[in-house]
Amino acid sequence: MGEMNGGTMIGGTMTGGQITRREGWELRLSAEIRDWEGRAFVWGSADCLGFCRATARAMTGRDPIPDLPDYVSEMQAAKGLVRLGFTSIAELIDAHLPRVPVARARRGDWVMGDAAGALPGAMGVVTGRHAVHLAERGPVRRPVLDAEAAWRIG
């Protein structure tokens, strides 16, 4: 697996070790978030990390975590992380994206909120003062400053 700090291309156009946002990313981000409205949470096909990855692809044209194995349950997702050498979603994302202080997260960045289960970390996408998280019944909005961690997308 490539490393962010080395400037290796992991999933997006790299400039100094970061993926970059394409021109018009704002409209593509808004459209992608709208496309997820009404979708219920389903492990491996419509889950919080899948939502975040889809928004990153919309903004950058690339998946920042292309090596994630397929899974259909929380347990399979946890086992997939272990096979990749990670103990948490945060570790996985840290290997691919630069972490930033939550207070400096900007529109399109990813945040990790509070979540129960084997994989703590309901991931969300910053839309301003709030972040959109994919919950059991579909997207919900939570204050960004309630997040525990944040990562820069471009």
PDB file of C-alpha atoms in Angstrom:
ATOM      1  CA  MET A   1       0.000   0.000   0.000  1.00  0.00           C
ATOM      2  CA  GLY A   2       1.340   3.451  -0.874  1.00  0.00           C
ATOM      3  CA  GLU A   3       2.024   6.123   1.659  1.00  0.00           C
ATOM      4  CA  MET A   4       0.525   9.589   1.752  1.00  0.00           C
ATOM      5  CA  ASN A   5       3.633  11.348   2.978  1.00  0.00           C
ATOM      6  CA  GLY A   6       5.788   9.876   0.234  1.00  0.00           C
ATOM      7  CA  GLY A   7       3.623  11.441  -2.453  1.00  0.00           C
ATOM      8  CA  THR A   8       2.645   8.059  -3.904  1.00  0.00           C
ATOM      9  CA  MET A   9      -0.540   8.186  -5.938  1.00  0.00           C
ATOM     10  CA  ILE A  10      -3.114   6.340  -3.873  1.00  0.00           C
ATOM     11  CA  GLY A  11      -6.460   7.334  -5.269  1.00  0.00           C
ATOM     12  CA  GLY A  12      -6.534  10.817  -6.680  1.00  0.00           C
ATOM     13  CA  THR A  13      -4.406  13.291  -8.490  1.00  0.00           C
ATOM     14  CA  MET A  14      -1.478  13.933  -6.196  1.00  0.00           C
ATOM     15  CA  THR A  15       0.184  17.276  -5.570  1.00  0.00           C
ATOM     16  CA  GLY A  16       2.679  17.295  -2.731  1.00  0.00           C
ATOM     17  CA  GLY A  17       1.099  14.179  -1.232  1.00  0.00           C
ATOM     18  CA  GLN A  18      -2.552  15.249  -1.492  1.00  0.00           C
ATOM     19  CA  ILE A  19      -5.370  14.449  -3.889  1.00  0.00           C
ATOM     20  CA  THR A  20      -6.775  17.492  -5.679  1.00  0.00           C
ATOM     21  CA  ARG A  21     -10.307  18.643  -6.345  1.00  0.00           C
ATOM     22  CA  ARG A  22     -11.388  19.046  -9.959  1.00  0.00           C
ATOM     23  CA  GLU A  23     -12.858  22.237 -11.318  1.00  0.00           C
ATOM     24  CA  GLY A  24     -16.569  22.347 -10.507  1.00  0.00           C
ATOM     25  CA  TRP A  25     -16.199  20.002  -7.527  1.00  0.00           C
ATOM     26  CA  GLU A  26     -18.778  21.980  -5.531  1.00  0.00           C
ATOM     27  CA  LEU A  27     -21.618  21.132  -7.918  1.00  0.00           C
ATOM     28  CA  ARG A  28     -20.527  17.491  -8.180  1.00  0.00           C
ATOM     29  CA  LEU A  29     -20.352  17.185  -4.388  1.00  0.00           C
ATOM     30  CA  SER A  30     -23.852  18.636  -3.981  1.00  0.00           C
ATOM     31  CA  ALA A  31     -25.228  16.332  -6.687  1.00  0.00           C
ATOM     32  CA  GLU A  32     -23.598  13.259  -5.115  1.00  0.00           C
ATOM     33  CA  ILE A  33     -25.026  14.080  -1.692  1.00  0.00           C
ATOM     34  CA  ARG A  34     -28.493  14.548  -3.243  1.00  0.00           C
ATOM     35  CA  ASP A  35     -28.130  11.151  -4.961  1.00  0.00           C
ATOM     36  CA  TRP A  36     -27.737   9.523  -1.544  1.00  0.00           C
ATOM     37  CA  GLU A  37     -30.906  11.098  -0.086  1.00  0.00           C
ATOM     38  CA  GLY A  38     -33.372   8.369   0.846  1.00  0.00           C
ATOM     39  CA  ARG A  39     -30.800   5.554   0.764  1.00  0.00           C
ATOM     40  CA  ALA A  40     -30.830   3.341   3.801  1.00  0.00           C
ATOM     41  CA  PHE A  41     -27.607   2.029   5.323  1.00  0.00           C
ATOM     42  CA  VAL A  42     -26.468  -1.325   3.868  1.00  0.00           C
ATOM     43  CA  TRP A  43     -23.034  -2.717   4.752  1.00  0.00           C
ATOM     44  CA  GLY A  44     -20.702  -2.752   1.761  1.00  0.00           C
ATOM     45  CA  SER A  45     -22.999  -1.062  -0.738  1.00  0.00           C
ATOM     46  CA  ALA A  46     -24.549   1.965   0.964  1.00  0.00           C
ATOM     47  CA  ASP A  47     -22.612   2.532   4.160  1.00  0.00           C
ATOM     48  CA  CYS A  48     -20.924   5.575   5.652  1.00  0.00           C
ATOM     49  CA  LEU A  49     -17.481   4.897   4.172  1.00  0.00           C
ATOM     50  CA  GLY A  50     -18.997   4.089   0.772  1.00  0.00           C
ATOM     51  CA  PHE A  51     -20.833   7.426   0.915  1.00  0.00           C
ATOM     52  CA  CYS A  52     -17.620   9.284   1.736  1.00  0.00           C
ATOM     53  CA  ARG A  53     -15.695   7.506  -1.021  1.00  0.00           C
ATOM     54  CA  ALA A  54     -18.447   8.356  -3.540  1.00  0.00           C
ATOM     55  CA  THR A  55     -18.275  12.044  -2.650  1.00  0.00           C
ATOM     56  CA  ALA A  56     -14.475  12.011  -2.954  1.00  0.00           C
ATOM     57  CA  ARG A  57     -14.749  10.387  -6.406  1.00  0.00           C
ATOM     58  CA  ALA A  58     -17.239  13.079  -7.416  1.00  0.00           C
ATOM     59  CA  MET A  59     -14.863  15.838  -6.306  1.00  0.00           C
ATOM     60  CA  THR A  60     -11.514  14.395  -7.433  1.00  0.00           C
ATOM     61  CA  GLY A  61     -12.327  11.749 -10.028  1.00  0.00           C
ATOM     62  CA  ARG A  62     -10.559   9.101  -7.921  1.00  0.00           C
ATOM     63  CA  ASP A  63     -11.288   6.816  -4.984  1.00  0.00           C
ATOM     64  CA  PRO A  64      -8.907   7.721  -2.142  1.00  0.00           C
ATOM     65  CA  ILE A  65      -9.178   4.171  -0.720  1.00  0.00           C
ATOM     66  CA  PRO A  66      -9.229   1.908  -3.801  1.00  0.00           C
ATOM     67  CA  ASP A  67      -7.817  -1.163  -2.027  1.00  0.00           C
ATOM     68  CA  LEU A  68     -10.726  -1.701   0.361  1.00  0.00           C
ATOM     69  CA  PRO A  69     -11.971  -5.312   0.110  1.00  0.00           C
ATOM     70  CA  ASP A  70     -15.644  -6.099  -0.491  1.00  0.00           C
ATOM     71  CA  TYR A  71     -17.827  -6.827   2.548  1.00  0.00           C
ATOM     72  CA  VAL A  72     -21.524  -7.323   3.293  1.00  0.00           C
ATOM     73  CA  SER A  73     -21.570  -7.132   7.096  1.00  0.00           C
ATOM     74  CA  GLU A  74     -19.958  -5.261   9.949  1.00  0.00           C
ATOM     75  CA  MET A  75     -17.961  -8.386  10.842  1.00  0.00           C
ATOM     76  CA  GLN A  76     -16.650  -8.805   7.274  1.00  0.00           C
ATOM     77  CA  ALA A  77     -15.681  -5.125   7.220  1.00  0.00           C
ATOM     78  CA  ALA A  78     -13.742  -5.563  10.470  1.00  0.00           C
ATOM     79  CA  LYS A  79     -11.986  -8.667   9.133  1.00  0.00           C
ATOM     80  CA  GLY A  80     -11.122  -6.804   5.921  1.00  0.00           C
ATOM     81  CA  LEU A  81      -9.479  -4.035   7.935  1.00  0.00           C
ATOM     82  CA  VAL A  82      -7.410  -6.594   9.845  1.00  0.00           C
ATOM     83  CA  ARG A  83      -6.327  -8.275   6.590  1.00  0.00           C
ATOM     84  CA  LEU A  84      -5.105  -4.876   5.381  1.00  0.00           C
ATOM     85  CA  GLY A  85      -3.184  -4.411   8.636  1.00  0.00           C
ATOM     86  CA  PHE A  86      -5.468  -1.876  10.334  1.00  0.00           C
ATOM     87  CA  THR A  87      -7.362  -2.037  13.618  1.00  0.00           C
ATOM     88  CA  SER A  88      -9.791   0.791  12.873  1.00  0.00           C
ATOM     89  CA  ILE A  89     -11.352   2.844  10.117  1.00  0.00           C
ATOM     90  CA  ALA A  90      -9.355   5.832  11.399  1.00  0.00           C
ATOM     91  CA  GLU A  91      -6.069   3.942  10.861  1.00  0.00           C
ATOM     92  CA  LEU A  92      -7.140   2.982   7.340  1.00  0.00           C
ATOM     93  CA  ILE A  93      -8.025   6.562   6.437  1.00  0.00           C
ATOM     94  CA  ASP A  94      -4.850   7.918   8.076  1.00  0.00           C
ATOM     95  CA  ALA A  95      -2.857   5.723   5.671  1.00  0.00           C
ATOM     96  CA  HIS A  96      -4.553   7.354   2.676  1.00  0.00           C
ATOM     97  CA  LEU A  97      -5.490  10.923   3.621  1.00  0.00           C
ATOM     98  CA  PRO A  98      -3.999  13.743   5.696  1.00  0.00           C
ATOM     99  CA  ARG A  99      -5.703  14.264   9.037  1.00  0.00           C
ATOM    100  CA  VAL A 100      -6.693  17.839   9.926  1.00  0.00           C
ATOM    101  CA  PRO A 101      -8.085  19.410  13.107  1.00  0.00           C
ATOM    102  CA  VAL A 102     -11.876  19.077  13.188  1.00  0.00           C
ATOM    103  CA  ALA A 103     -12.230  22.856  13.500  1.00  0.00           C
ATOM    104  CA  ARG A 104     -10.346  23.236  10.181  1.00  0.00           C
ATOM    105  CA  ALA A 105     -12.455  20.732   8.240  1.00  0.00           C
ATOM    106  CA  ARG A 106     -13.955  22.341   5.161  1.00  0.00           C
ATOM    107  CA  ARG A 107     -16.679  21.461   2.702  1.00  0.00           C
ATOM    108  CA  GLY A 108     -16.062  18.045   1.147  1.00  0.00           C
ATOM    109  CA  ASP A 109     -13.668  16.835   3.857  1.00  0.00           C
ATOM    110  CA  TRP A 110     -14.427  13.687   5.826  1.00  0.00           C
ATOM    111  CA  VAL A 111     -15.207  13.576   9.538  1.00  0.00           C
ATOM    112  CA  MET A 112     -15.580  10.708  11.982  1.00  0.00           C
ATOM    113  CA  GLY A 113     -18.398  10.941  14.478  1.00  0.00           C
ATOM    114  CA  ASP A 114     -19.445   8.711  17.325  1.00  0.00           C
ATOM    115  CA  ALA A 115     -20.660   5.228  16.367  1.00  0.00           C
ATOM    116  CA  ALA A 116     -21.317   1.956  18.159  1.00  0.00           C
ATOM    117  CA  GLY A 117     -20.216  -1.486  16.993  1.00  0.00           C
ATOM    118  CA  ALA A 118     -17.039  -3.295  15.981  1.00  0.00           C
ATOM    119  CA  LEU A 119     -16.073  -0.428  13.671  1.00  0.00           C
ATOM    120  CA  PRO A 120     -16.518   2.789  15.601  1.00  0.00           C
ATOM    121  CA  GLY A 121     -16.558   5.831  13.396  1.00  0.00           C
ATOM    122  CA  ALA A 122     -19.673   6.820  11.518  1.00  0.00           C
ATOM    123  CA  MET A 123     -18.009   8.708   8.685  1.00  0.00           C
ATOM    124  CA  GLY A 124     -19.519  11.854   7.248  1.00  0.00           C
ATOM    125  CA  VAL A 125     -18.865  14.556   4.665  1.00  0.00           C
ATOM    126  CA  VAL A 126     -18.604  18.206   5.655  1.00  0.00           C
ATOM    127  CA  THR A 127     -21.145  20.479   3.971  1.00  0.00           C
ATOM    128  CA  GLY A 128     -20.469  23.626   6.009  1.00  0.00           C
ATOM    129  CA  ARG A 129     -21.182  23.816   9.725  1.00  0.00           C
ATOM    130  CA  HIS A 130     -22.729  20.349   9.459  1.00  0.00           C
ATOM    131  CA  ALA A 131     -21.634  17.036   8.055  1.00  0.00           C
ATOM    132  CA  VAL A 132     -23.831  14.501   6.288  1.00  0.00           C
ATOM    133  CA  HIS A 133     -23.575  10.975   7.735  1.00  0.00           C
ATOM    134  CA  LEU A 134     -25.282   7.913   6.279  1.00  0.00           C
ATOM    135  CA  ALA A 135     -27.431   6.450   9.062  1.00  0.00           C
ATOM    136  CA  GLU A 136     -29.750   3.428   9.136  1.00  0.00           C
ATOM    137  CA  ARG A 137     -32.648   5.345   7.589  1.00  0.00           C
ATOM    138  CA  GLY A 138     -30.592   7.521   5.260  1.00  0.00           C
ATOM    139  CA  PRO A 139     -28.472  10.659   5.474  1.00  0.00           C
ATOM    140  CA  VAL A 140     -28.538  12.733   8.657  1.00  0.00           C
ATOM    141  CA  ARG A 141     -26.845  16.041   9.403  1.00  0.00           C
ATOM    142  CA  ARG A 142     -24.699  16.532  12.493  1.00  0.00           C
ATOM    143  CA  PRO A 143     -22.588  19.491  13.661  1.00  0.00           C
ATOM    144  CA  VAL A 144     -19.027  19.217  12.345  1.00  0.00           C
ATOM    145  CA  LEU A 145     -17.601  20.290  15.698  1.00  0.00           C
ATOM    146  CA  ASP A 146     -19.148  17.172  17.296  1.00  0.00           C
ATOM    147  CA  ALA A 147     -16.802  15.008  15.199  1.00  0.00           C
ATOM    148  CA  GLU A 148     -13.817  13.203  16.709  1.00  0.00           C
ATOM    149  CA  ALA A 149     -11.486  13.409  13.682  1.00  0.00           C
ATOM    150  CA  ALA A 150     -11.288  14.939  10.205  1.00  0.00           C
ATOM    151  CA  TRP A 151      -9.409  14.271   6.959  1.00  0.00           C
ATOM    152  CA  ARG A 152      -8.704  16.569   4.020  1.00  0.00           C
ATOM    153  CA  ILE A 153     -10.055  15.687   0.580  1.00  0.00           C
ATOM    154  CA  GLY A 154      -7.932  17.740  -1.826  1.00  0.00           C
TER     155      GLY A 154
END
